[in-house]
Coordinates of C-alpha atoms in Angstrom, one line a residue:
Chain A
X1146 CA -2.5 -15.4 6.0
X1147 CA -1.7 -12.4 3.8
X1148 CA -1.5 -14.7 0.8
X1149 CA -4.8 -16.3 1.6
X1150 CA -6.3 -12.8 1.9
X1151 CA -4.9 -11.8 -1.5
X1152 CA -6.3 -14.9 -3.2
X1153 CA -9.8 -15.0 -1.5
X1154 CA -10.7 -11.5 -0.4
X1155 CA -13.3 -9.8 -2.6
X1156 CA -12.1 -6.4 -3.5
X1157 CA -15.3 -4.7 -2.3
X1158 CA -14.7 -6.1 1.1
X1159 CA -11.1 -4.9 1.4
X1160 CA -12.0 -1.6 3.3
X1161 CA -13.9 -3.6 5.9
X1162 CA -11.1 -6.0 6.5
X1163 CA -8.5 -3.2 6.7
X1164 CA -10.6 -1.3 9.2
X1165 CA -11.0 -4.4 11.4
X1166 CA -7.4 -5.5 11.3
X1167 CA -6.0 -2.0 11.8
X1168 CA -8.0 -1.9 15.0
X1169 CA -6.8 -5.3 16.0
X1170 CA -3.1 -4.3 15.5
X1171 CA -3.8 -1.3 17.7
X1172 CA -3.8 -3.8 20.6
X1173 CA -0.1 -4.6 19.8
X1174 CA 1.2 -2.5 22.7
X1175 CA 4.9 -2.3 21.7
X1176 CA 4.2 -1.3 18.1
X1177 CA 1.5 1.2 19.1
X1178 CA 3.7 2.8 21.7
X1179 CA 6.6 3.0 19.3
X1180 CA 4.5 4.8 16.7
X1181 CA 3.0 7.1 19.2
X1182 CA 6.4 8.1 20.6
X1183 CA 7.7 8.8 17.1
X1184 CA 4.6 10.9 16.4
X1185 CA 5.2 12.9 19.6
X1186 CA 8.7 13.8 18.1
X1187 CA 7.4 14.5 14.6
X1188 CA 4.5 16.6 15.9
X1189 CA 5.9 18.1 19.1
X1190 CA 2.7 19.8 20.3
X1191 CA 0.5 16.8 19.7
X1192 CA -1.7 15.1 22.3
X1193 CA -1.2 11.4 23.2
X1194 CA -5.0 10.9 22.8
X1195 CA -4.8 12.2 19.2
X1196 CA -1.7 10.2 18.5
X1197 CA -3.5 7.1 19.5
X1198 CA -5.9 7.6 16.6
X1199 CA -3.0 8.6 14.4
X1200 CA -1.3 5.3 15.2
X1201 CA -4.5 3.6 13.9
X1202 CA -4.0 5.5 10.6
X1203 CA -0.4 4.2 10.4
X1204 CA -1.6 0.6 10.9
X1205 CA -4.4 1.2 8.3
X1206 CA -1.8 2.3 5.7
X1207 CA 0.5 -0.5 6.6
X1208 CA -2.3 -3.0 6.1
X1209 CA -3.1 -1.5 2.6
X1210 CA 0.5 -1.6 1.5
X1211 CA 0.9 -5.2 2.6
X1212 CA -2.3 -6.1 0.6
X1213 CA -1.1 -4.2 -2.5
X1214 CA 2.2 -5.9 -2.2
X1215 CA 0.7 -9.3 -1.9
X1216 CA -1.8 -8.7 -4.7
X1217 CA 1.0 -7.8 -7.0
X1218 CA 3.1 -10.8 -6.0
X1219 CA 0.3 -13.3 -6.3
X1220 CA -2.0 -11.8 -9.0
X1221 CA 0.3 -9.2 -10.7
X1222 CA -2.3 -6.5 -9.9
X1223 CA -0.5 -3.1 -10.2
X1224 CA -1.7 0.1 -8.4
X1225 CA -1.8 3.5 -10.1
X1226 CA 1.3 5.6 -9.9
X1227 CA 2.2 9.3 -9.9
X1228 CA 5.7 10.4 -10.3
X1229 CA 7.0 13.5 -8.4
X1230 CA 10.5 14.7 -9.4
X1231 CA 10.2 12.9 -12.7
X1232 CA 13.3 14.6 -14.1
X1233 CA 15.4 13.1 -11.3
X1234 CA 13.7 9.7 -11.8
X1235 CA 14.6 9.8 -15.5
X1236 CA 18.1 10.8 -14.7
X1237 CA 18.3 7.8 -12.3
X1238 CA 17.0 5.5 -15.0
X1239 CA 19.6 6.7 -17.5
X1240 CA 22.6 6.7 -15.1
X1241 CA 25.3 5.1 -17.3
X1242 CA 27.0 3.4 -14.3
X1243 CA 25.2 2.1 -11.2
X1244 CA 23.5 4.3 -8.6
X1245 CA 22.2 4.0 -5.1
X1246 CA 18.6 4.4 -4.2
X1247 CA 18.1 5.4 -0.6
X1248 CA 14.6 5.0 0.6
X1249 CA 12.6 4.7 3.9
X1250 CA 10.1 2.3 5.5
X1251 CA 7.2 4.1 3.8
X1252 CA 4.5 3.0 1.5
X1253 CA 5.2 -0.1 -0.5
X1254 CA 9.0 0.0 -1.1
X1255 CA 8.9 -3.7 -1.9
X1256 CA 6.3 -3.3 -4.6
X1257 CA 8.1 -0.3 -6.1
X1258 CA 11.4 -2.1 -6.3
X1259 CA 9.8 -5.1 -8.1
X1260 CA 7.9 -2.8 -10.5
X1261 CA 11.0 -0.7 -11.1
X1262 CA 13.1 -3.6 -12.1
X1263 CA 10.3 -5.1 -14.3
X1264 CA 9.4 -1.8 -16.1
X1265 CA 12.8 -0.3 -16.6
X1266 CA 14.7 -3.5 -17.5
X1267 CA 17.6 -2.4 -15.2
X1268 CA 18.7 -5.0 -12.6
X1269 CA 18.2 -3.9 -9.1
X1270 CA 19.7 -5.2 -5.8
X1271 CA 17.5 -4.4 -2.9
X1272 CA 18.8 -4.6 0.7
X1273 CA 16.3 -5.2 3.4
X1274 CA 16.4 -5.2 7.1
X1275 CA 15.9 -8.8 8.4
X1276 CA 12.7 -9.6 10.3
X1277 CA 13.0 -9.9 14.0
X1278 CA 11.0 -13.1 14.2
X1279 CA 12.9 -16.0 12.6
X1280 CA 9.7 -17.7 11.3
X1281 CA 8.6 -14.4 9.6
X1282 CA 12.2 -14.1 8.2
X1283 CA 12.0 -17.6 6.8
X1284 CA 8.6 -16.9 5.2
X1285 CA 9.9 -13.7 3.7
X1286 CA 12.9 -15.4 2.1
X1287 CA 10.6 -18.2 0.7
X1288 CA 8.3 -15.5 -0.7
X1289 CA 11.1 -13.7 -2.4
X1290 CA 12.3 -16.9 -4.0
X1291 CA 8.8 -17.9 -5.2
X1292 CA 7.3 -14.6 -6.3
X1293 CA 10.2 -12.3 -7.0
X1294 CA 11.0 -10.9 -10.4
X1295 CA 14.1 -11.8 -12.5
X1296 CA 15.6 -8.3 -12.5
X1297 CA 15.5 -8.0 -8.7
X1298 CA 17.8 -9.5 -6.1
X1299 CA 16.7 -9.2 -2.5
X1300 CA 19.3 -9.4 0.2
X1301 CA 18.8 -9.2 3.9
X1302 CA 21.6 -7.2 5.6
X1303 CA 22.5 -9.8 8.2
X1304 CA 26.2 -10.1 7.2
X1305 CA 27.3 -6.5 6.4
X1306 CA 30.9 -7.1 5.4
X1307 CA 30.1 -9.8 2.8
X1308 CA 27.2 -7.8 1.6
X1309 CA 29.2 -4.6 1.1
X1310 CA 31.4 -6.4 -1.4
X1311 CA 28.4 -7.8 -3.3
X1312 CA 26.9 -4.4 -3.5
X1313 CA 30.1 -2.8 -4.8
X1314 CA 30.3 -5.4 -7.5
X1315 CA 26.7 -4.9 -8.4
X1316 CA 27.2 -1.2 -8.8
X1317 CA 30.3 -1.7 -10.9
X1318 CA 28.2 -3.9 -13.2
X1319 CA 25.9 -0.9 -13.6
X1320 CA 23.1 -2.2 -11.4
X1321 CA 21.0 -0.1 -9.1
X1322 CA 21.2 -0.8 -5.4
X1323 CA 18.2 0.1 -3.2
X1324 CA 18.8 0.5 0.6
X1325 CA 16.6 1.6 3.4
X1326 CA 18.3 4.5 5.2
X1327 CA 16.0 5.2 8.1
X1328 CA 16.6 2.2 10.4
X1329 CA 19.6 0.3 11.7
X1330 CA 19.8 -3.3 12.7
X1331 CA 22.4 -4.8 15.1
X1332 CA 25.8 -5.2 13.5
X1333 CA 25.4 -2.5 10.9
X1334 CA 27.8 0.5 10.8
X1335 CA 26.1 3.7 11.7
X1336 CA 26.6 7.5 11.5
X1337 CA 25.1 9.9 14.1
X1338 CA 22.6 12.5 12.8
X1339 CA 19.6 14.5 13.9
X1340 CA 16.0 13.7 12.9
X1341 CA 13.3 16.0 14.3
X1342 CA 15.8 17.5 16.7
X1343 CA 16.5 14.1 18.2
X1344 CA 19.8 12.1 17.9
X1345 CA 19.5 9.2 15.6
X1346 CA 21.7 6.6 14.1
X1347 CA 21.6 6.4 10.3
X1348 CA 23.2 3.4 8.4
X1349 CA 26.5 4.7 7.1
X1350 CA 26.8 1.8 4.5
X1351 CA 25.0 3.6 1.6
X1352 CA 27.2 6.7 2.0
X1353 CA 30.4 4.8 2.3
X1354 CA 29.4 2.7 -0.8
X1355 CA 28.6 5.9 -2.8
X1356 CA 32.0 7.2 -1.9
X1357 CA 33.8 4.0 -2.8
X1358 CA 31.9 3.4 -6.0
X1359 CA 31.7 7.1 -7.0
X1360 CA 28.0 6.9 -7.8
X1361 CA 25.2 9.3 -6.7
X1362 CA 22.6 8.5 -4.1
X1363 CA 19.0 9.2 -5.2
X1364 CA 16.6 9.7 -2.2
X1365 CA 13.4 8.0 -3.4
X1366 CA 10.2 7.6 -1.4
X1367 CA 7.2 5.5 -2.2
X1368 CA 4.2 7.1 -0.7
X1369 CA 0.7 5.6 -0.6
X1370 CA -1.6 8.3 -2.0
X1371 CA -4.9 6.4 -1.7
X1372 CA -6.5 3.1 -2.5
X1373 CA -4.3 1.3 -5.1
X1374 CA -2.5 4.6 -5.7
X1375 CA 1.2 5.4 -4.9
X1376 CA 3.3 8.5 -5.4
X1377 CA 7.0 7.9 -6.3
X1378 CA 8.9 10.9 -5.2
X1379 CA 12.5 11.1 -6.4
X1380 CA 14.7 13.9 -4.9
X1381 CA 17.8 15.6 -6.2
X1382 CA 20.7 13.2 -6.1
X1383 CA 23.2 13.4 -3.2
X1384 CA 26.8 13.3 -4.5
X1385 CA 29.4 12.1 -2.0
X1386 CA 32.9 13.3 -2.9
X1387 CA 36.2 12.9 -1.1
X1388 CA 37.2 16.6 -0.6
X1389 CA 38.4 16.7 3.0
X1390 CA 41.1 15.0 5.0
X1391 CA 38.7 13.2 7.2
X1392 CA 36.3 10.8 5.5
X1393 CA 33.6 11.4 8.1
X1394 CA 33.4 15.1 7.3
X1395 CA 32.4 14.2 3.7
X1396 CA 29.9 11.6 4.9
X1397 CA 28.4 14.1 7.4
X1398 CA 27.3 16.5 4.7
X1399 CA 25.7 13.6 2.7
X1400 CA 24.0 12.2 5.8
X1401 CA 22.7 15.7 6.7
X1402 CA 21.3 16.1 3.2
X1403 CA 19.5 12.7 3.5
X1404 CA 18.0 13.4 6.9
X1405 CA 16.7 16.7 5.6
X1406 CA 14.9 14.9 2.8
X1407 CA 13.7 12.2 5.2
X1408 CA 12.4 14.8 7.7
X1409 CA 10.4 16.7 4.9
X1410 CA 8.8 13.5 3.6
X1411 CA 8.0 12.0 7.0
X1412 CA 6.5 15.3 8.2
X1413 CA 4.1 15.3 5.3
X1414 CA 3.5 11.6 5.4
X1415 CA 3.8 10.6 9.1
X1416 CA 0.8 8.3 8.6
X1417 CA 2.9 5.9 6.6
X1418 CA 6.2 5.8 8.3
X1419 CA 6.3 2.2 9.3
X1420 CA 8.7 2.6 12.2
X1421 CA 7.2 0.6 15.0
X1422 CA 9.8 1.3 17.6
X1423 CA 11.2 4.7 18.9
X1424 CA 13.6 5.9 16.2
X1425 CA 15.8 7.7 18.7
X1426 CA 17.3 6.5 22.0
X1427 CA 16.2 9.8 23.5
X1428 CA 12.6 8.8 23.1
X1429 CA 11.4 6.6 26.0
X1430 CA 11.2 2.9 25.0
Chain B
X1302 CA -1.6 -5.7 -17.1
X1303 CA -2.5 -2.6 -19.2
X1304 CA -1.7 0.9 -18.1
X1305 CA -2.1 4.4 -19.6
X1306 CA 0.7 6.9 -19.1
X1307 CA 0.3 10.7 -18.9
X1308 CA -3.5 10.8 -19.1
X1309 CA -5.3 11.8 -15.9
X1310 CA -8.7 11.5 -17.6
X1311 CA -8.2 7.7 -17.9
X1312 CA -9.6 7.5 -14.4
X1313 CA -13.1 7.6 -16.0
X1314 CA -12.4 4.7 -18.4
X1315 CA -15.4 2.3 -17.9
X1316 CA -13.1 -0.7 -17.8
X1317 CA -11.7 0.6 -14.4
X1318 CA -15.1 -0.1 -12.8
X1319 CA -16.6 -3.4 -11.7
X1320 CA -20.4 -3.2 -11.1
X1321 CA -22.7 -2.4 -14.0
X1322 CA -24.2 0.7 -12.3
X1323 CA -20.7 2.2 -11.8
X1324 CA -19.7 1.2 -15.4
X1325 CA -22.7 3.0 -16.8
X1326 CA -22.0 6.1 -14.7
X1327 CA -18.4 6.0 -15.8
X1328 CA -19.6 5.8 -19.4
X1329 CA -21.7 9.0 -18.9
X1330 CA -18.8 10.9 -17.3
X1331 CA -16.2 9.6 -19.7
X1332 CA -18.3 10.8 -22.7
X1333 CA -18.2 14.3 -21.3
X1334 CA -14.7 14.4 -19.8
X1335 CA -12.0 16.4 -21.5
X1336 CA -8.5 15.1 -22.3
X1337 CA -6.3 15.8 -19.3
X1338 CA -2.6 15.3 -19.9
X1339 CA -0.5 14.9 -16.7
X1340 CA 3.2 14.1 -16.8
X1341 CA 4.2 11.3 -14.6
X1342 CA 0.7 9.8 -14.2
X1343 CA 0.3 6.0 -14.8
X1344 CA -3.2 4.6 -14.5
X1345 CA -3.8 0.9 -14.6
X1346 CA -6.7 -0.7 -16.4
X1347 CA -8.3 -3.1 -14.0
X1348 CA -12.0 -3.5 -13.2
X1349 CA -11.4 -3.0 -9.5
X1350 CA -9.3 0.1 -9.7
X1351 CA -11.8 2.7 -8.6
X1352 CA -11.5 3.7 -5.0
X1353 CA -15.0 5.4 -4.7
X1354 CA -16.7 2.2 -6.0
X1355 CA -14.9 -0.1 -3.6
X1356 CA -15.5 2.1 -0.5
X1357 CA -19.2 2.8 -1.5
X1358 CA -20.0 -1.0 -1.8
X1359 CA -18.0 -1.8 1.4
X1360 CA -19.8 0.9 3.4
X1361 CA -23.2 -0.1 2.0
X1362 CA -22.7 -3.8 2.9
X1363 CA -21.5 -3.0 6.4
X1364 CA -24.2 -0.5 7.1
X1365 CA -26.9 -2.9 5.9
X1366 CA -25.5 -5.8 8.0
X1367 CA -25.2 -3.5 11.1
X1368 CA -28.8 -2.5 10.7
X1369 CA -29.8 -6.2 10.5
X1370 CA -27.7 -7.1 13.5
X1371 CA -29.0 -4.2 15.6
X1372 CA -32.6 -5.1 15.0
X1373 CA -32.0 -8.8 15.7
X1374 CA -30.0 -8.1 18.9
X1375 CA -32.5 -5.5 20.2
X1376 CA -34.9 -8.1 21.6
X1377 CA -32.4 -10.1 23.8
X1378 CA -30.0 -7.2 24.6
X1379 CA -32.1 -4.0 24.5
X1380 CA -31.7 -1.1 22.1
X1381 CA -28.6 0.6 23.6
X1382 CA -26.5 -2.6 23.9
X1383 CA -27.6 -3.8 20.5
X1384 CA -26.5 -0.5 18.9
X1385 CA -23.1 -0.8 20.6
X1386 CA -22.5 -4.4 19.8
X1387 CA -23.9 -4.5 16.3
X1388 CA -21.0 -3.0 14.4
X1389 CA -18.1 -4.9 16.1
X1390 CA -20.2 -8.1 15.7
X1391 CA -20.7 -7.5 12.0
X1392 CA -17.0 -6.8 11.5
X1393 CA -16.1 -10.1 13.1
X1394 CA -18.8 -11.9 11.2
X1395 CA -17.4 -10.4 7.9
X1396 CA -13.9 -11.8 8.6
X1397 CA -15.4 -15.2 9.5
X1398 CA -17.5 -15.2 6.3
X1399 CA -14.5 -14.2 4.1
X1400 CA -12.4 -17.0 5.6
X1401 CA -15.2 -19.6 5.4
X1402 CA -15.9 -18.5 1.8
X1403 CA -12.2 -18.7 1.0
X1404 CA -11.8 -22.2 2.4
X1405 CA -15.0 -23.3 0.6
X1406 CA -13.8 -22.1 -2.9
X1407 CA -10.1 -22.8 -2.3
X1408 CA -10.1 -26.3 -3.7
X1409 CA -12.5 -25.4 -6.6
X1410 CA -10.0 -23.5 -8.7
X1411 CA -6.3 -23.2 -8.6
X1412 CA -5.3 -19.6 -8.1
X1413 CA -7.4 -16.5 -8.0
X1414 CA -10.4 -17.1 -5.8
X1415 CA -11.5 -13.5 -5.3
X1416 CA -14.2 -13.6 -8.0
X1417 CA -15.8 -16.8 -6.9
X1418 CA -15.6 -15.8 -3.3
X1419 CA -17.2 -12.5 -4.2
X1420 CA -20.1 -14.2 -5.9
X1421 CA -20.5 -16.6 -3.0
X1422 CA -20.5 -13.7 -0.4
X1423 CA -22.9 -11.5 -2.4
X1424 CA -25.3 -14.4 -2.9
X1425 CA -25.2 -15.0 0.9
X1426 CA -25.9 -11.3 1.5
X1427 CA -28.8 -11.3 -0.9
X1428 CA -30.2 -14.4 0.9
X1429 CA -29.8 -12.8 4.4
X1430 CA -31.4 -9.5 3.0
X1431 CA -34.3 -11.5 1.5
X1432 CA -35.0 -13.2 4.9
X1433 CA -34.7 -9.9 6.8
X1434 CA -37.1 -8.3 4.3
X1435 CA -39.7 -11.0 4.9
X1436 CA -39.7 -10.3 8.7
X1437 CA -41.5 -7.6 10.7
X1438 CA -38.3 -6.1 12.0
X1439 CA -37.6 -2.4 11.3
X1440 CA -34.6 -3.4 9.3
X1441 CA -36.8 -5.1 6.7
X1442 CA -36.8 -1.7 4.8
X1443 CA -32.9 -1.9 4.8
X1444 CA -33.2 -5.4 3.5
X1445 CA -35.6 -4.3 0.8
X1446 CA -33.3 -1.5 -0.2
X1447 CA -30.4 -3.9 -0.4
X1448 CA -32.3 -6.2 -2.8
X1449 CA -33.5 -3.3 -4.8
X1450 CA -30.0 -2.1 -5.3
X1451 CA -28.8 -5.6 -6.3
X1452 CA -31.8 -5.8 -8.7
X1453 CA -31.0 -2.4 -10.2
X1454 CA -27.4 -3.5 -10.8
X1455 CA -28.7 -6.7 -12.5
X1456 CA -31.0 -4.5 -14.7
X1457 CA -28.1 -2.1 -15.4
X1458 CA -26.0 -5.1 -16.6
X1459 CA -28.3 -5.4 -19.7
X1460 CA -27.6 -1.9 -21.1
X1461 CA -24.0 -2.2 -20.0
X1462 CA -23.7 -5.4 -22.1
X1463 CA -25.6 -3.8 -25.1
X1464 CA -23.3 -0.7 -24.9
X1465 CA -20.1 -2.7 -24.9
X1466 CA -19.0 -1.2 -28.1
X1467 CA -19.6 2.4 -26.8
X1468 CA -17.7 1.5 -23.6
X1469 CA -14.8 0.2 -25.6
X1470 CA -14.9 3.5 -27.6
X1471 CA -15.0 5.5 -24.3
X1472 CA -12.0 3.5 -23.1
X1473 CA -10.1 4.2 -26.3
X1474 CA -10.9 7.9 -26.0
X1475 CA -9.4 7.9 -22.5
X1476 CA -6.2 6.4 -23.9
X1477 CA -6.8 2.7 -23.3
X1478 CA -5.4 0.5 -26.0
X1479 CA -5.9 -3.3 -26.4

């Protein structure tokens, strides 16, 4: 359906379609409640009534990013970009060995990864959370095979032990590995942290990988800044070093640095954090 | 796809606009705009890249159709109900028209159907507006305005075509290269 839209939808009708379908997805109870509960934690003094309309804005942004992603895959139409933290981004590009890019479910991370690999000429390995629905997962895998770019390998983290070795090898070959660090899927190793004063489980894989491969982690966020416009925000790299007797103590500092970046970016861009279930167990399901 | 790096003023390049009226307006602004260097800015050259143009056309189409629907539904439903129902009805109709148009043009060409579907939908809108303009409904003025704007765009296409060389020069001045 998204492909049909990308190939048939006149550009001047896009806002009408987005407005309609964002309203339609607001009827998806579980997703709407998930977004609203997360918003209640991000904005502690907010009203549920207002958060209902904020949830609409989240769906609106989600629809646009899906469209931009599909238009790029099918028609190679690229949005405008602005780079924030360009010095860090250039450092990331020129890292002699590999590096880890840690990102969140914000904006069009798919599109950014494809563009990054095509424009910089560096090979990238992107790890994605699998879709919950098997049919959607199958479609996603077919899409990656059909429309993906040569420099980008997409892996779904369904088998964490095998994947960890593949990622380590990729980094040792000097490739970049992009991982989403704001959501865990069953079977993935986690590390406890705090996000907006609520306990949360953060995937520990990227931090353990950085420690094992001795490469920096670059927090990088792709934020939708308007119609066909994205902001690529690269933060100061997080260096994970083995300095203490207990490995977890070293990881804890790195995870805390990551959640600090994550909190800052989500607080400013809550309207495009595509987390459709409560991020913390403390938030009512 | 072409892109310009480090130049914020490229946003006024006429080749980033689609409709003739907007391209001419961009030419006027571009000829007065100053060079604006901005590190980390990447602007893509595509005729549908301007957000203001896209939103303006979209809002104009929906507003016109809502007026038509409200005036048509007023007789069977009454004014209040017609005013409430008109916008949702138009939004649903728009989805149906896009899908129907898409299915109609899909076999015609192999890949990108957006342009053909765009022409098909705009022609349908002009036909509906012409019919509304010929009735005695209050929305006939909206229909007339719709046709007038489409006609104005068609007239603007003539100078836009004649000024192609100047538009290309304005593009180059904003950093666009072939």
